[in-house]
Coordinates of C-alpha atoms in Angstrom, one line a residue:
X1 CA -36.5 2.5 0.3
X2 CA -33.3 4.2 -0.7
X3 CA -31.2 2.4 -3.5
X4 CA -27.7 1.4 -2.1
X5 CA -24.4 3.3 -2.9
X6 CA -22.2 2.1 -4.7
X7 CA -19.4 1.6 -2.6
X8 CA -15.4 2.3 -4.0
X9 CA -12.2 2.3 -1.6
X10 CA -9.3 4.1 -3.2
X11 CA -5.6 2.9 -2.0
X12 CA -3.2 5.1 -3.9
X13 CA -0.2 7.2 -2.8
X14 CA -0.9 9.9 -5.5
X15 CA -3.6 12.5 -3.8
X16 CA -4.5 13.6 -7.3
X17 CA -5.3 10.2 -8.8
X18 CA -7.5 10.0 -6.0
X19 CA -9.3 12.6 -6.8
X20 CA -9.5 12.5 -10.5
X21 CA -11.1 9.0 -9.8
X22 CA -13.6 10.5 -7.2
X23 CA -14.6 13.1 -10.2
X24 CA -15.2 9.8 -12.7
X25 CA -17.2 7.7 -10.0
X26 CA -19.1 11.1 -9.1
X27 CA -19.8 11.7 -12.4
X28 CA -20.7 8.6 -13.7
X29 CA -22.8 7.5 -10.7
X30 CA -25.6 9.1 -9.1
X31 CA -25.3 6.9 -5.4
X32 CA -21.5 6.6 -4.6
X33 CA -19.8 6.0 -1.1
X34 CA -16.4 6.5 -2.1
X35 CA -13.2 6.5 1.0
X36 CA -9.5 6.7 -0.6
X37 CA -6.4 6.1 1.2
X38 CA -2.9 7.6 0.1
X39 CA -1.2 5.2 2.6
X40 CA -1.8 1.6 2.0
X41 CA -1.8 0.6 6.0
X42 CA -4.0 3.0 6.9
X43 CA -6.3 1.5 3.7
X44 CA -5.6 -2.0 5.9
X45 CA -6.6 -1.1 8.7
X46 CA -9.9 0.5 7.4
X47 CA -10.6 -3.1 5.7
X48 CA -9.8 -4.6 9.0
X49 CA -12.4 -2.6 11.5
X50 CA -14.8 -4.7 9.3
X51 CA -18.1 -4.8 8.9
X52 CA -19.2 -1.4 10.2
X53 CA -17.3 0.1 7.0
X54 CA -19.2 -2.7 5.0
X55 CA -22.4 -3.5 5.4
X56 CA -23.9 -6.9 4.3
X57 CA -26.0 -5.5 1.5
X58 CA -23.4 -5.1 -1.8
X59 CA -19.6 -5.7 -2.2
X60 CA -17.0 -2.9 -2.5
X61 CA -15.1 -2.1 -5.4
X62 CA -11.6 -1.7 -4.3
X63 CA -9.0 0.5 -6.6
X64 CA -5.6 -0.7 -5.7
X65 CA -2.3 0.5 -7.3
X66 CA 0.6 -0.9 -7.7
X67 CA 3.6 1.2 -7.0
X68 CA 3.4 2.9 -3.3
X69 CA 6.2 3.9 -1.4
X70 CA 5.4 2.3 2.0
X71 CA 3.8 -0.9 0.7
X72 CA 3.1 -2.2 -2.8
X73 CA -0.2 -3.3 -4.4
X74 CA 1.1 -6.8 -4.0
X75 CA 2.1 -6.3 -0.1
X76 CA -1.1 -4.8 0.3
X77 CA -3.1 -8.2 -0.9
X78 CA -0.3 -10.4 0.8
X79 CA -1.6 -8.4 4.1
X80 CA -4.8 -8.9 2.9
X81 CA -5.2 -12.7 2.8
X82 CA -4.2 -12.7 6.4
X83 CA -8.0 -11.0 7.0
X84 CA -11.0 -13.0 7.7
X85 CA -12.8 -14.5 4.8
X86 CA -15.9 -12.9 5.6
X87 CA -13.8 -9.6 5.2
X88 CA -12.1 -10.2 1.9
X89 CA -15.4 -11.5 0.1
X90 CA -16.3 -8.3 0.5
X91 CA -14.4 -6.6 -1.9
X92 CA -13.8 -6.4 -5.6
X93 CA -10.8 -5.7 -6.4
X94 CA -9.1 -4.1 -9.4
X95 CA -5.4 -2.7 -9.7
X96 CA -5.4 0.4 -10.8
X97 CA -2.1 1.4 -12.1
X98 CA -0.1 3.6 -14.8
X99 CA 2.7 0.1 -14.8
X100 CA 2.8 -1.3 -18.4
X101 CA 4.9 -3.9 -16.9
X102 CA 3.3 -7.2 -18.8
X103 CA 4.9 -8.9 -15.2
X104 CA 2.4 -6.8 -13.1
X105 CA -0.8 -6.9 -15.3
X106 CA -0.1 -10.8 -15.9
X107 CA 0.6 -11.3 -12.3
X108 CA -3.2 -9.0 -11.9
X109 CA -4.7 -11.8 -14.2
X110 CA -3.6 -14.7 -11.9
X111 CA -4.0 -13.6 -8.2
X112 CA -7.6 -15.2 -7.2
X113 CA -8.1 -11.8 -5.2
X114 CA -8.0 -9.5 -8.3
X115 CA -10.9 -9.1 -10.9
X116 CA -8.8 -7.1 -13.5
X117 CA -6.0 -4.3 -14.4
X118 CA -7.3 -1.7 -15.5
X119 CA -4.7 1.7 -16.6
X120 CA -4.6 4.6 -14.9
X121 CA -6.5 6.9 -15.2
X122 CA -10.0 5.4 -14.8
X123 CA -12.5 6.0 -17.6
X124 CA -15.8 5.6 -18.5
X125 CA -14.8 2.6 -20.8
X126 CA -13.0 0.6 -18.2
X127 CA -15.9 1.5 -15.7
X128 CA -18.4 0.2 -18.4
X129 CA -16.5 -2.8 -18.9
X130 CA -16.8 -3.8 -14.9
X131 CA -20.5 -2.0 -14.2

């Protein structure tokens, strides 16, 4: 029997963040399924075309930034607790973001949807800390 991937959904508007947080999942991983988003909707409307993205076997870590052009992080989970239950218990989610705004990582803390903030970029020490 194969071992499941680890499953990560990247929703940032910066291409190279992206990829430098492919690299660290790649790298620090040997079973990853990873699908990033630079435009939060179209990140929505992946989550939404639920489950075939997301099978029953293991949750999905979800990246999230804050600061996007079309929609914030914020927007994104107020868009997000519109979905099905069975959709959002899905995902573990983490914003992962370069603000240093104590309003934004507080704000991370208290939203029942978020399991941390973690500072861009993502490292082997903040991975360790949630694997």
């Amino acid at each position: 029997m194969k071992p499941i991937p680890k499953r990560f959904l990247l929703v940032d508007d910066d291409p190279i963040n992206n990829l430098l947080t492919k690299m660290m999942l790649k790298k620090s991983f040997k079973n990853v399924l990873i699908h990033d988003f630079t435009v939060p909707e179209d990140g929505l409307g992946y989550i939404k075309s639920e489950p075939s993205h997301n099978p029953l076997d293991g949750k999905t870590t979800l990246f999230l930034d804050i600061n996007m052009p079309t929609l914030s992080g914020w927007e994104f989970l107020k868009a997000l607790e519109l979905f099905d239950t069975s959709i959002k218990e899905r995902y573990n989610t983490y914003m992962l973001s370069s603000s240093i705004n104590l309003n934004d990582i507080n704000l991370a803390k208290e939203h029942p949807y978020v399991k941390g903030f973690i500072e861009k970029p993502l490292n082997k020490t903040s991975l360790s800390k949630i694997f």
